[in-house]
Amino acid sequence: QVRLVESGGGLVQPGDSLRLSCAASTALFPMYAMGWFRQAPGKEREIVAAISKTGDSTYYEDSGKGRFTISKDNATSAGYLQMNSLRPEDTAVYFCAARYAVTNKYFTTQTAYAYWGQGTQVTVSS
């Protein structure tokens, strides 16, 4: 029903920046809350950041606070994750997720999201 496509991943050095994009197929994207998750090899998928449908409310996991910024452009049906000061421990496959939201709140659990992208690889290495 709703397709999400991530892009922008790649190989970078520690301290570099990267901007991930998430293109959504739905014209109702202004009604969707969005989140970014990541999964490193051998580890469970974890929350990185989340944003409400209007973009007024955001959440960041401790690991990304002060370094990552989640945003949403409802005019173009796209979500973003700006990552600065990248560290080797940020290496993972990053997924965007979305769900229809009645209220203007964000969601931090995987089960809250109905739609997922295919993931984009981020590798931070010297």
Short mmCIF file of C-alpha atoms in Angstrom, two decimals:
data_model
loop_
_atom_site.label_atom_id
_atom_site.label_comp_id
_atom_site.label_asym_id
_atom_site.label_seq_id
_atom_site.Cartn_x
_atom_site.Cartn_y
_atom_site.Cartn_z
CA GLN A 1 0.00 0.00 0.00
CA VAL A 2 2.72 2.45 1.02
CA ARG A 3 6.21 2.02 -0.34
CA LEU A 4 9.24 3.51 1.39
CA VAL A 5 12.62 3.72 -0.30
CA GLU A 6 15.76 4.69 1.61
CA SER A 7 18.83 6.17 -0.01
CA GLY A 8 21.98 8.05 0.94
CA GLY A 9 23.93 5.35 2.73
CA GLY A 10 27.55 4.61 2.01
CA LEU A 11 31.08 4.26 3.33
CA VAL A 12 32.41 7.21 5.34
CA GLN A 13 35.19 7.92 7.79
CA PRO A 14 34.74 8.68 11.49
CA GLY A 15 33.69 12.29 11.98
CA ASP A 16 32.02 12.54 8.58
CA SER A 17 28.38 13.37 7.92
CA LEU A 18 25.69 11.57 5.98
CA ARG A 19 22.11 12.41 5.08
CA LEU A 20 19.68 9.55 4.61
CA SER A 21 16.49 10.03 2.61
CA CYS A 22 13.20 8.16 2.70
CA ALA A 23 10.83 8.61 -0.22
CA ALA A 24 7.20 7.66 0.43
CA SER A 25 4.71 6.71 -2.26
CA THR A 26 1.58 7.90 -0.49
CA ALA A 27 -0.03 11.26 -1.16
CA LEU A 28 -1.26 11.20 2.45
CA PHE A 29 2.26 11.48 3.88
CA PRO A 30 1.27 14.54 5.98
CA MET A 31 -0.88 12.11 8.00
CA TYR A 32 1.99 9.69 8.65
CA ALA A 33 4.38 9.60 11.57
CA MET A 34 7.86 8.36 10.73
CA GLY A 35 10.82 6.72 12.39
CA TRP A 36 14.37 5.63 11.66
CA PHE A 37 15.73 2.33 12.96
CA ARG A 38 19.05 0.60 12.51
CA GLN A 39 20.38 -2.93 12.77
CA ALA A 40 24.04 -3.77 13.20
CA PRO A 41 25.42 -7.26 12.44
CA GLY A 42 24.52 -9.69 15.20
CA LYS A 43 22.31 -7.17 16.98
CA GLU A 44 18.60 -6.47 17.21
CA ARG A 45 17.01 -3.62 15.31
CA GLU A 46 16.86 -0.49 17.45
CA ILE A 47 15.20 2.91 17.39
CA VAL A 48 17.32 5.83 16.21
CA ALA A 49 14.82 8.69 15.93
CA ALA A 50 11.13 9.34 15.46
CA ILE A 51 8.96 12.24 14.35
CA SER A 52 5.27 13.10 14.51
CA LYS A 53 3.20 13.62 11.39
CA THR A 54 3.51 17.42 11.46
CA GLY A 55 7.15 17.34 12.48
CA ASP A 56 6.48 19.26 15.69
CA SER A 57 7.55 16.45 18.01
CA THR A 58 10.72 14.39 17.76
CA TYR A 59 12.52 11.68 19.69
CA TYR A 60 16.17 10.64 19.68
CA GLU A 61 17.79 7.63 21.23
CA ASP A 62 20.71 8.53 23.48
CA SER A 63 23.29 7.34 20.97
CA GLY A 64 22.23 9.95 18.42
CA LYS A 65 21.36 12.90 20.61
CA GLY A 66 23.29 16.00 19.57
CA ARG A 67 24.53 14.31 16.40
CA PHE A 68 21.43 13.19 14.50
CA THR A 69 18.47 15.21 13.24
CA ILE A 70 15.24 13.71 11.95
CA SER A 71 13.03 15.78 9.66
CA LYS A 72 10.01 15.42 7.42
CA ASP A 73 8.96 17.27 4.28
CA ASN A 74 5.24 16.73 3.81
CA ALA A 75 5.20 18.73 0.57
CA THR A 76 7.46 16.18 -1.13
CA SER A 77 6.48 13.08 0.88
CA ALA A 78 10.01 12.52 2.11
CA GLY A 79 11.73 11.93 5.42
CA TYR A 80 15.36 12.51 6.32
CA LEU A 81 17.97 11.60 8.89
CA GLN A 82 20.96 13.92 9.07
CA MET A 83 23.87 12.20 10.78
CA ASN A 84 26.90 14.20 11.89
CA SER A 85 30.09 13.21 13.68
CA LEU A 86 29.66 9.60 12.67
CA ARG A 87 31.36 6.89 14.69
CA PRO A 88 32.26 3.28 13.85
CA GLU A 89 29.51 2.12 16.19
CA ASP A 90 26.98 3.83 13.91
CA THR A 91 27.69 1.18 11.29
CA ALA A 92 24.41 -0.59 10.50
CA VAL A 93 21.62 -1.00 8.01
CA TYR A 94 19.26 1.94 8.46
CA PHE A 95 15.53 1.55 7.89
CA CYS A 96 12.79 4.15 7.63
CA ALA A 97 9.31 3.32 8.83
CA ALA A 98 5.94 5.04 8.67
CA ARG A 99 2.43 4.69 10.03
CA TYR A 100 -0.83 6.52 9.68
CA ALA A 101 -1.39 8.67 12.76
CA VAL A 102 -4.60 10.17 14.05
CA THR A 103 -2.88 12.25 16.72
CA ASN A 104 0.30 14.29 16.47
CA LYS A 105 2.62 11.97 18.39
CA TYR A 106 5.75 10.01 17.58
CA PHE A 107 6.27 6.25 17.97
CA THR A 108 9.41 4.52 19.19
CA THR A 109 8.57 0.82 18.89
CA GLN A 110 8.92 -1.35 15.79
CA THR A 111 5.44 -2.80 16.20
CA ALA A 112 3.89 0.65 15.94
CA TYR A 113 4.90 0.95 12.29
CA ALA A 114 3.03 -0.64 9.42
CA TYR A 115 5.34 0.25 6.54
CA TRP A 116 9.09 -0.28 6.16
CA GLY A 117 11.74 0.49 3.62
CA GLN A 118 14.33 -1.99 2.37
CA GLY A 119 17.18 -0.43 4.30
CA THR A 120 20.37 1.36 3.33
CA GLN A 121 23.86 0.42 4.50
CA VAL A 122 25.92 2.90 6.49
CA THR A 123 29.52 1.96 7.16
CA VAL A 124 31.79 4.16 9.27
CA SER A 125 35.39 3.03 9.08
CA SER A 126 38.87 4.47 8.84
#
